[in-house]
Short mmCIF file of C-alpha atoms and ligand atoms in Angstrom, two decimals:
data_model
loop_
_atom_site.label_atom_id
_atom_site.label_comp_id
_atom_site.label_asym_id
_atom_site.label_seq_id
_atom_site.Cartn_x
_atom_site.Cartn_y
_atom_site.Cartn_z
CA MET A 1 -66.93 58.24 -7.28
CA SER A 2 -67.08 57.11 -3.66
CA PHE A 3 -65.12 54.54 -1.64
CA ALA A 4 -68.31 52.50 -1.22
CA THR A 5 -68.52 51.79 -4.98
CA LEU A 6 -65.02 50.26 -5.02
CA GLY A 7 -66.09 47.13 -3.14
CA LEU A 8 -64.71 48.05 0.28
CA SER A 9 -66.54 46.79 3.35
CA PRO A 10 -68.79 49.26 5.20
CA ALA A 11 -66.34 49.22 8.14
CA LEU A 12 -63.45 50.36 5.93
CA VAL A 13 -65.62 52.93 4.14
CA ARG A 14 -66.41 54.37 7.57
CA ALA A 15 -62.71 54.29 8.47
CA VAL A 16 -61.68 56.32 5.41
CA ARG A 17 -64.47 58.78 6.08
CA ASP A 18 -63.19 59.16 9.63
CA GLN A 19 -59.78 59.99 8.16
CA GLY A 20 -61.41 62.85 6.24
CA TYR A 21 -61.06 61.20 2.82
CA HIS A 22 -64.15 62.15 0.85
CA ALA A 23 -63.36 60.56 -2.49
CA PRO A 24 -60.74 58.07 -3.67
CA THR A 25 -57.64 59.42 -5.40
CA PRO A 26 -57.04 58.11 -8.96
CA ILE A 27 -54.62 55.37 -7.82
CA GLN A 28 -57.10 54.28 -5.14
CA ALA A 29 -60.00 54.21 -7.62
CA ALA A 30 -57.95 52.14 -10.05
CA ALA A 31 -56.14 49.78 -7.68
CA ILE A 32 -58.64 48.94 -4.94
CA PRO A 33 -61.11 46.88 -7.08
CA VAL A 34 -58.27 45.04 -8.82
CA ILE A 35 -56.57 44.12 -5.54
CA LEU A 36 -59.88 43.08 -3.99
CA ALA A 37 -60.36 40.75 -6.98
CA GLY A 38 -57.09 39.02 -6.07
CA GLN A 39 -55.02 40.17 -9.05
CA ASP A 40 -51.36 41.11 -9.01
CA VAL A 41 -50.71 44.81 -9.51
CA LEU A 42 -47.86 46.81 -10.94
CA GLY A 43 -48.60 50.33 -9.80
CA LEU A 44 -46.81 53.42 -11.02
CA ALA A 45 -47.88 56.41 -9.04
CA GLN A 46 -46.28 59.56 -7.80
CA THR A 47 -45.42 59.95 -4.20
CA GLY A 48 -48.24 61.61 -2.24
CA SER A 49 -50.89 60.15 -4.56
CA GLY A 50 -52.56 58.12 -1.83
CA LYS A 51 -50.67 54.90 -2.58
CA THR A 52 -50.70 53.65 1.00
CA ALA A 53 -54.47 53.45 1.19
CA ALA A 54 -54.61 52.18 -2.41
CA TYR A 55 -52.95 48.93 -1.33
CA GLY A 56 -53.56 49.13 2.42
CA LEU A 57 -57.37 49.15 2.37
CA PRO A 58 -57.90 46.15 0.08
CA LEU A 59 -55.09 44.31 1.84
CA LEU A 60 -56.83 44.77 5.19
CA GLN A 61 -60.05 43.50 3.67
CA ARG A 62 -58.42 40.43 2.15
CA VAL A 63 -56.42 39.36 5.17
CA ARG A 64 -58.36 36.65 6.93
CA ALA A 65 -59.28 36.59 10.61
CA PRO A 66 -56.18 36.07 12.77
CA GLN A 67 -54.63 32.67 12.14
CA GLY A 68 -52.55 32.59 15.29
CA GLY A 69 -49.98 30.11 13.90
CA THR A 70 -46.56 30.27 15.49
CA ARG A 71 -44.16 32.39 13.47
CA SER A 72 -46.60 32.65 10.54
CA VAL A 73 -47.55 35.80 8.66
CA GLN A 74 -50.32 36.39 6.11
CA ALA A 75 -49.28 39.63 4.46
CA LEU A 76 -45.76 41.02 4.07
CA LEU A 77 -45.02 44.66 3.21
CA LEU A 78 -41.46 45.65 2.36
CA LEU A 79 -40.35 49.27 2.49
CA PRO A 80 -36.92 50.87 2.13
CA THR A 81 -36.63 52.94 5.31
CA ARG A 82 -37.49 52.76 8.98
CA GLU A 83 -39.58 55.92 8.77
CA LEU A 84 -41.70 54.48 6.00
CA VAL A 85 -42.21 51.27 7.95
CA ALA A 86 -43.42 53.30 10.93
CA GLN A 87 -45.58 55.53 8.74
CA VAL A 88 -47.22 52.76 6.70
CA GLY A 89 -47.55 50.52 9.80
CA GLY A 90 -49.29 53.42 11.55
CA VAL A 91 -51.72 54.03 8.68
CA LEU A 92 -52.63 50.33 8.51
CA SER A 93 -53.08 50.06 12.28
CA GLU A 94 -55.40 53.04 12.25
CA PHE A 95 -57.58 51.63 9.46
CA ALA A 96 -57.49 48.17 11.07
CA GLN A 97 -59.15 49.51 14.20
CA ALA A 98 -62.37 49.81 12.21
CA LEU A 99 -62.40 46.08 11.39
CA PRO A 100 -64.59 43.66 13.31
CA VAL A 101 -61.56 41.38 13.86
CA ARG A 102 -58.35 42.38 15.71
CA LEU A 103 -55.46 41.94 13.32
CA LYS A 104 -51.92 41.80 14.60
CA ILE A 105 -49.76 44.23 12.62
CA ALA A 106 -46.03 44.01 13.38
CA GLN A 107 -43.28 46.43 12.38
CA ALA A 108 -39.62 45.57 11.96
CA PHE A 109 -36.71 47.83 11.10
CA GLY A 110 -33.05 48.08 11.97
CA GLY A 111 -31.25 50.59 14.16
CA VAL A 112 -33.05 49.42 17.29
CA SER A 113 -32.77 46.28 19.40
CA ILE A 114 -34.18 43.19 17.73
CA ASN A 115 -35.48 41.66 20.98
CA PRO A 116 -38.76 43.58 21.35
CA GLN A 117 -39.49 42.89 17.69
CA MET A 118 -38.88 39.16 18.27
CA MET A 119 -41.11 39.20 21.34
CA ALA A 120 -43.86 40.94 19.38
CA LEU A 121 -43.79 38.13 16.84
CA ARG A 122 -44.55 35.39 19.37
CA GLY A 123 -47.65 33.61 18.11
CA GLY A 124 -47.04 35.00 14.61
CA CYS A 125 -48.68 38.07 13.15
CA ASP A 126 -51.21 38.81 10.46
CA ILE A 127 -49.42 41.65 8.71
CA MET A 128 -45.70 42.32 8.80
CA VAL A 129 -44.35 45.73 7.72
CA ALA A 130 -40.56 45.62 7.46
CA THR A 131 -37.32 46.76 5.92
CA PRO A 132 -35.61 43.86 4.11
CA GLY A 133 -32.50 43.69 6.31
CA ARG A 134 -34.29 43.43 9.64
CA LEU A 135 -36.81 40.99 8.18
CA LEU A 136 -33.95 38.66 7.25
CA ASP A 137 -32.45 39.07 10.74
CA LEU A 138 -35.76 37.97 12.24
CA ILE A 139 -35.91 34.99 9.92
CA ASP A 140 -32.33 34.08 10.83
CA HIS A 141 -33.35 34.26 14.51
CA ASN A 142 -36.16 31.85 13.75
CA ALA A 143 -38.73 34.43 14.77
CA LEU A 144 -40.65 34.35 11.52
CA ASP A 145 -41.52 31.93 8.74
CA LEU A 146 -42.57 33.30 5.35
CA ARG A 147 -44.11 30.09 4.02
CA SER A 148 -47.63 31.18 4.91
CA VAL A 149 -47.45 34.59 3.17
CA GLU A 150 -50.46 35.10 0.91
CA MET A 151 -49.94 38.75 0.00
CA LEU A 152 -46.71 40.59 -0.73
CA VAL A 153 -46.41 44.36 -1.15
CA LEU A 154 -43.24 46.06 -2.35
CA ASP A 155 -43.59 49.81 -1.92
CA GLU A 156 -41.05 52.33 -3.25
CA ALA A 157 -39.53 49.44 -5.17
CA ASP A 158 -37.13 51.65 -7.09
CA ARG A 159 -35.83 53.00 -3.80
CA LEU A 160 -35.49 49.50 -2.39
CA LEU A 161 -33.15 48.71 -5.26
CA ASP A 162 -31.41 52.09 -5.09
CA LEU A 163 -30.43 51.44 -1.53
CA GLY A 164 -28.72 48.25 -2.56
CA PHE A 165 -31.33 45.87 -1.25
CA ALA A 166 -31.35 43.75 -4.42
CA GLU A 167 -29.60 40.77 -2.83
CA GLU A 168 -31.72 40.88 0.30
CA LEU A 169 -34.87 41.09 -1.80
CA GLN A 170 -33.85 38.04 -3.78
CA ARG A 171 -33.27 36.10 -0.55
CA ILE A 172 -36.68 37.10 0.77
CA LEU A 173 -38.46 36.29 -2.49
CA ALA A 174 -36.94 32.82 -2.49
CA LEU A 175 -38.52 32.16 0.91
CA LEU A 176 -42.04 33.09 -0.19
CA PRO A 177 -44.59 30.62 -1.52
CA ALA A 178 -44.99 30.83 -5.31
CA ARG A 179 -48.76 31.10 -4.96
CA ARG A 180 -49.50 34.51 -3.57
CA GLN A 181 -50.85 37.90 -4.56
CA SER A 182 -48.10 40.43 -5.23
CA LEU A 183 -48.51 44.19 -5.34
CA PHE A 184 -45.66 46.26 -6.55
CA PHE A 185 -45.53 50.05 -6.34
CA SER A 186 -42.90 52.37 -7.65
CA ALA A 187 -42.97 56.04 -8.52
CA THR A 188 -40.28 55.60 -11.14
CA PHE A 189 -39.51 52.57 -13.22
CA PRO A 190 -35.84 52.01 -13.97
CA LYS A 191 -34.69 48.83 -15.75
CA ALA A 192 -33.73 47.05 -12.52
CA VAL A 193 -37.25 47.51 -11.20
CA GLN A 194 -38.71 46.28 -14.46
CA GLY A 195 -36.63 43.09 -14.24
CA LEU A 196 -37.69 42.52 -10.66
CA ALA A 197 -41.34 43.12 -11.54
CA GLU A 198 -41.24 40.64 -14.39
CA GLY A 199 -39.88 37.89 -12.19
CA LEU A 200 -42.20 38.69 -9.34
CA LEU A 201 -45.65 39.32 -10.69
CA HIS A 202 -48.17 36.94 -12.21
CA GLU A 203 -50.19 38.47 -15.06
CA PRO A 204 -50.20 41.83 -13.32
CA GLN A 205 -52.70 44.55 -13.94
CA ARG A 206 -50.62 47.58 -14.77
CA ILE A 207 -51.91 50.75 -13.20
CA GLU A 208 -50.22 53.94 -14.17
CA ILE A 209 -51.39 57.25 -12.87
CA ALA A 210 -49.98 60.26 -14.64
CA PRO A 211 -49.11 63.04 -12.26
CA GLU A 212 -52.33 64.98 -11.81
CA PRO A 213 -52.09 68.39 -13.44
CA GLN A 214 -53.48 70.03 -10.33
CA ARG A 215 -50.88 68.21 -8.23
CA SER A 216 -47.99 69.55 -10.26
CA ALA A 217 -49.61 72.97 -10.27
CA ALA A 218 -49.90 72.70 -6.50
CA ILE A 219 -46.10 72.82 -6.26
CA VAL A 220 -44.60 76.11 -7.30
CA GLN A 221 -41.00 75.62 -8.41
CA ARG A 222 -38.37 78.33 -8.07
CA ALA A 223 -34.68 78.28 -8.93
CA ILE A 224 -32.25 80.77 -7.49
CA ARG A 225 -28.82 81.40 -8.95
CA VAL A 226 -26.45 81.67 -6.05
CA ASP A 227 -22.78 81.85 -5.34
CA GLU A 228 -21.93 78.35 -4.09
CA SER A 229 -20.29 79.71 -0.95
CA ARG A 230 -23.31 81.92 -0.13
CA ARG A 231 -25.93 79.19 0.03
CA THR A 232 -26.22 79.05 3.84
CA PRO A 233 -26.58 82.84 4.21
CA LEU A 234 -29.16 82.79 1.38
CA LEU A 235 -31.08 80.03 3.13
CA ARG A 236 -31.02 82.00 6.35
CA HIS A 237 -32.16 85.12 4.54
CA LEU A 238 -35.10 83.32 2.93
CA LEU A 239 -36.12 81.66 6.19
CA GLN A 240 -36.11 85.02 7.92
CA THR A 241 -37.73 87.14 5.25
CA GLU A 242 -40.06 85.04 3.07
CA ALA A 243 -43.66 84.78 4.12
CA GLY A 244 -44.95 81.27 4.69
CA TRP A 245 -41.59 79.60 5.42
CA SER A 246 -42.81 78.47 8.81
CA ARG A 247 -41.55 74.94 8.22
CA ALA A 248 -38.94 73.89 5.69
CA LEU A 249 -37.25 70.68 4.63
CA VAL A 250 -33.79 71.38 3.22
CA PHE A 251 -32.03 68.70 1.19
CA VAL A 252 -28.25 68.52 1.18
CA ALA A 253 -25.88 65.98 -0.34
CA THR A 254 -24.05 64.57 2.67
CA ARG A 255 -24.46 63.67 6.31
CA TYR A 256 -21.75 66.20 7.13
CA ALA A 257 -23.67 68.96 5.36
CA THR A 258 -26.87 68.20 7.32
CA GLU A 259 -25.00 68.92 10.53
CA HIS A 260 -22.91 71.78 9.22
CA VAL A 261 -25.87 73.68 7.75
CA SER A 262 -28.19 73.06 10.71
CA ASP A 263 -25.45 74.17 13.14
CA LYS A 264 -24.96 77.37 11.14
CA LEU A 265 -28.70 78.07 11.23
CA TRP A 266 -28.81 77.45 15.01
CA ALA A 267 -25.94 79.83 15.49
CA HIS A 268 -28.13 82.51 13.90
CA GLY A 269 -31.14 81.78 16.06
CA LEU A 270 -33.05 79.55 13.63
CA LYS A 271 -34.39 76.30 15.06
CA ALA A 272 -32.91 73.62 12.83
CA ALA A 273 -32.06 69.94 13.11
CA ALA A 274 -30.23 67.38 10.98
CA LEU A 275 -31.72 64.16 9.62
CA HIS A 276 -29.58 61.47 8.04
CA GLY A 277 -29.27 57.72 7.85
CA GLU A 278 -26.68 57.37 10.56
CA LEU A 279 -28.86 58.81 13.31
CA SER A 280 -30.40 56.30 15.69
CA GLN A 281 -34.03 55.47 15.13
CA GLY A 282 -34.97 57.34 18.30
CA ALA A 283 -33.21 60.50 17.15
CA ARG A 284 -34.77 60.31 13.68
CA SER A 285 -38.28 59.95 15.08
CA GLN A 286 -37.60 62.79 17.49
CA VAL A 287 -36.53 65.33 14.85
CA LEU A 288 -39.46 64.41 12.63
CA ALA A 289 -41.84 64.86 15.55
CA ALA A 290 -40.16 68.18 16.37
CA LEU A 291 -40.74 69.40 12.80
CA ARG A 292 -44.34 68.19 12.81
CA SER A 293 -45.07 69.91 16.12
CA GLY A 294 -43.38 73.15 15.11
CA GLU A 295 -40.69 72.81 17.78
CA ILE A 296 -38.14 73.25 15.00
CA GLN A 297 -38.57 75.25 11.83
CA VAL A 298 -36.03 73.60 9.57
CA LEU A 299 -35.01 70.02 8.95
CA VAL A 300 -31.77 69.64 7.01
CA ALA A 301 -31.77 66.17 5.50
CA THR A 302 -30.07 63.81 3.12
CA ASP A 303 -32.13 61.85 0.61
CA VAL A 304 -33.08 59.45 3.38
CA ALA A 305 -36.02 61.87 3.82
CA ALA A 306 -36.77 62.30 0.12
CA ARG A 307 -39.32 59.61 -0.34
CA GLY A 308 -42.57 58.67 1.22
CA LEU A 309 -42.36 60.72 4.39
CA ASP A 310 -45.64 62.46 4.95
CA ILE A 311 -45.11 65.66 6.85
CA ALA A 312 -48.45 67.42 6.93
CA GLU A 313 -48.42 71.09 6.08
CA LEU A 314 -44.89 71.29 4.85
CA PRO A 315 -44.95 74.53 2.89
CA VAL A 316 -41.38 74.59 1.59
CA VAL A 317 -38.76 72.19 0.27
CA VAL A 318 -35.30 73.55 -0.53
CA ASN A 319 -32.72 71.84 -2.71
CA TYR A 320 -29.60 73.30 -1.12
CA ASP A 321 -27.68 70.67 -3.08
CA LEU A 322 -29.42 69.39 -6.17
CA PRO A 323 -30.32 65.71 -6.11
CA ARG A 324 -28.22 63.30 -8.10
CA SER A 325 -31.00 62.11 -10.39
CA PRO A 326 -34.04 63.81 -11.92
CA ALA A 327 -36.22 61.13 -10.33
CA ASP A 328 -34.97 62.13 -6.89
CA TYR A 329 -35.91 65.72 -7.68
CA THR A 330 -39.51 64.60 -8.21
CA HIS A 331 -39.46 62.71 -4.94
CA ARG A 332 -37.95 65.56 -3.00
CA ILE A 333 -40.36 68.22 -4.19
CA GLY A 334 -43.21 65.76 -3.63
CA ARG A 335 -42.69 66.30 0.12
CA THR A 336 -44.55 69.59 -0.25
CA GLY A 337 -47.92 70.39 -1.81
CA ARG A 338 -49.40 67.15 -0.55
CA ALA A 339 -53.08 66.33 -0.17
CA GLY A 340 -54.37 69.48 -1.80
CA GLU A 341 -52.10 71.99 -0.07
CA THR A 342 -49.98 74.41 -2.06
CA GLY A 343 -46.26 73.86 -1.84
CA LEU A 344 -43.08 75.62 -2.80
CA ALA A 345 -39.91 73.93 -4.04
CA VAL A 346 -36.83 76.15 -4.21
CA SER A 347 -33.61 74.96 -5.82
CA PHE A 348 -30.26 76.65 -5.31
CA VAL A 349 -28.41 76.65 -8.61
CA PRO A 350 -24.76 77.68 -8.43
CA ALA A 351 -23.04 78.00 -11.80
CA SER A 352 -21.40 74.59 -11.33
CA ALA A 353 -24.84 72.95 -11.05
CA GLU A 354 -26.46 74.77 -13.99
CA ALA A 355 -25.95 71.91 -16.46
CA HIS A 356 -27.35 69.42 -13.99
CA PHE A 357 -30.39 71.55 -13.26
CA ARG A 358 -31.08 71.84 -16.98
CA LEU A 359 -31.10 68.06 -17.17
CA ILE A 360 -33.66 67.99 -14.36
CA GLU A 361 -35.79 70.58 -16.16
CA LYS A 362 -35.56 68.60 -19.37
CA ARG A 363 -36.71 65.44 -17.66
CA GLN A 364 -39.58 67.26 -16.05
CA GLY A 365 -40.52 68.96 -19.28
CA GLN A 366 -40.65 72.23 -17.43
CA ARG A 367 -38.39 75.23 -17.43
CA VAL A 368 -37.99 77.11 -14.16
CA VAL A 369 -37.12 80.80 -14.31
CA ARG A 370 -33.75 81.60 -12.68
CA GLU A 371 -34.03 84.24 -10.01
CA GLU A 372 -31.35 86.12 -8.19
CA VAL A 373 -31.48 87.54 -4.71
CA ALA A 374 -29.45 90.72 -4.30
CA GLY A 375 -26.26 90.09 -2.37
CA PHE A 376 -26.21 86.31 -2.92
CA ALA A 377 -26.07 85.90 -6.67
CA ALA A 378 -23.26 84.27 -8.52
CA SER A 379 -21.71 86.23 -11.32
CA PRO A 380 -23.95 85.67 -14.35
CA LEU A 381 -22.91 83.10 -16.91
CA SER A 382 -20.82 84.54 -19.70
CA GLU A 383 -22.19 84.34 -23.22
CA THR A 384 -19.63 81.66 -24.05
CA GLN A 385 -20.70 79.56 -21.07
CA GLU A 386 -24.38 80.07 -21.92
CA LEU A 387 -23.76 78.99 -25.50
CA ALA A 388 -21.76 75.95 -24.44
CA LEU A 389 -24.49 74.90 -22.03
CA SER A 390 -27.24 75.20 -24.59
CA GLN A 391 -25.18 73.28 -27.15
CA ASN A 392 -23.89 70.35 -25.19
CA GLY A 393 -25.06 70.58 -21.61
CA GLY A 394 -21.59 71.14 -20.21
CA ILE A 395 -19.81 74.24 -19.03
CA LYS A 396 -17.07 75.33 -21.37
CA GLY A 397 -15.35 78.67 -21.33
CA ARG A 398 -13.68 77.72 -18.09
CA ARG A 399 -11.82 74.60 -17.18
CA LYS A 400 -14.04 72.01 -15.59
CA SER A 401 -13.06 71.26 -12.03
CA LYS A 402 -12.82 67.68 -10.83
CA LYS A 403 -16.04 68.32 -8.90
CA ASP A 404 -17.82 69.45 -12.08
CA LYS A 405 -16.67 66.35 -13.88
CA LEU A 406 -17.76 64.05 -11.07
CA ARG A 407 -21.14 65.78 -10.86
CA GLU A 408 -21.66 65.47 -14.59
CA ALA A 409 -20.60 61.80 -14.58
CA ALA A 410 -23.01 61.06 -11.72
CA ALA A 411 -25.84 62.87 -13.51
CA LEU A 412 -25.12 60.98 -16.69
CA ALA A 413 -25.02 57.63 -14.86
CA ALA A 414 -28.30 58.37 -13.12
CA GLU A 415 -29.81 59.43 -16.42
CA GLN A 416 -28.60 56.28 -18.17
CA ALA A 417 -29.86 54.04 -15.38
CA GLU A 418 -33.33 55.40 -15.93
CA SER A 419 -33.23 56.06 -19.63
CA GLY A 420 -36.11 54.67 -21.57
CA ALA A 421 -37.57 53.12 -18.48
CA GLN A 422 -39.18 55.99 -16.66
CA ARG A 423 -42.67 57.09 -17.58
P1 AMP B 1 -49.57 58.61 0.46
O1 AMP B 1 -49.30 58.79 -1.01
O2 AMP B 1 -50.19 57.30 0.76
O3 AMP B 1 -48.35 58.89 1.30
O4 AMP B 1 -50.66 59.71 0.89
C1 AMP B 1 -50.42 61.08 0.84
C2 AMP B 1 -51.36 61.88 1.71
O5 AMP B 1 -52.67 61.91 1.16
C3 AMP B 1 -51.54 61.35 3.14
O6 AMP B 1 -51.50 62.45 4.02
C4 AMP B 1 -52.91 60.73 3.14
O7 AMP B 1 -53.50 60.78 4.42
C5 AMP B 1 -53.65 61.58 2.15
N1 AMP B 1 -54.71 60.85 1.44
C6 AMP B 1 -54.64 59.60 0.94
N2 AMP B 1 -55.81 59.27 0.32
C7 AMP B 1 -56.61 60.34 0.40
C8 AMP B 1 -57.95 60.62 -0.05
N3 AMP B 1 -58.66 59.73 -0.73
N4 AMP B 1 -58.47 61.85 0.25
C9 AMP B 1 -57.74 62.77 0.92
N5 AMP B 1 -56.47 62.56 1.39
C10 AMP B 1 -55.91 61.37 1.12
#
């Protein structure tokens, strides 16, 4: 199948060819004709599946020549993080250059001054790519009017809700005209997302792309049993000794840990930087650029980096701390092995996280062999602990610490929130 057979204009077909895309990905093949036909879409696709072009290309084709109305906007894209706004805005701007008309594509996200974004909106825009909070700020400043929106895209919808945007989303939705085309993409489908989708979409075409077997195979998963207190030395050891670890994204649980671990790596001569939600936009862009350019080798990040970020040629993702939910695991490891490259996802599994990792394996339907690296391993589980784990998913044979209990409760809550809803 080729892009030309999907109904895209010759200009956009040329644009995708210029990007080096030879054939549409499954989500692109399925979604592009439906969106071009004006239908609503509920898309379930894994991260890295080519979602951005799946909605971006037909959207660019459907947006009409610039309308130039004051404060008006034709197409609105909502995304959960500043990085995704910049990334998706960049992809759209690049494709838009191929069009015979000059479309105005604006980006809006928090963490930077609102004034330049307000200035950029003078005379309206054709496509607005925004995080919900900053979009509402712009509306409150009278810089934007959503009554002319004809197309709405919600990308990473589950994440939008995860990050507590539900109220903001409702406010935005209430400002949109009822007659519009809505496109809704989510890699996972918890109940809250389902509710939102039902209220939002009009007779949607449901497009669900199972993870491609070759995609999953493209990510090799490893799990290393490690003494909890030896995780940073183990990370250092792997970075220094394993072939192919030229660039690594390391996920930790807290902002503090991003800084602590990256400082420790620096102290041992490894070029590392921290990425978390409390950094300024400038600093976040800078560290991402430094990783992309090879200026740093390791980015130690919270889950703010787990979704959607496209770092080309990222060979390794490390779960220094396991993610809270199995869905986040999928998102995290999806940062590697993208667009046909082979990737490696390594999870550190201290004894206290064994039950949680088993839950992740169960959800993935895949068992990952536990390895040990000499000098870093935790003492092996006793037979009693092993038995208890296999019977009821919890560690017996030793008293559970408060931390164990909290971790288990969080895992259970995450599991329940998604239960029955994820496909
Ligand atoms: P996305 O899921 O939109 O973040 O895309 C993941 C990666 O796949 C990006 O690096 C895209 O540039 C790339 N990509 C998207 N569509 C295609 C395609 N049809 N052929 C090759 N690469 C693609």
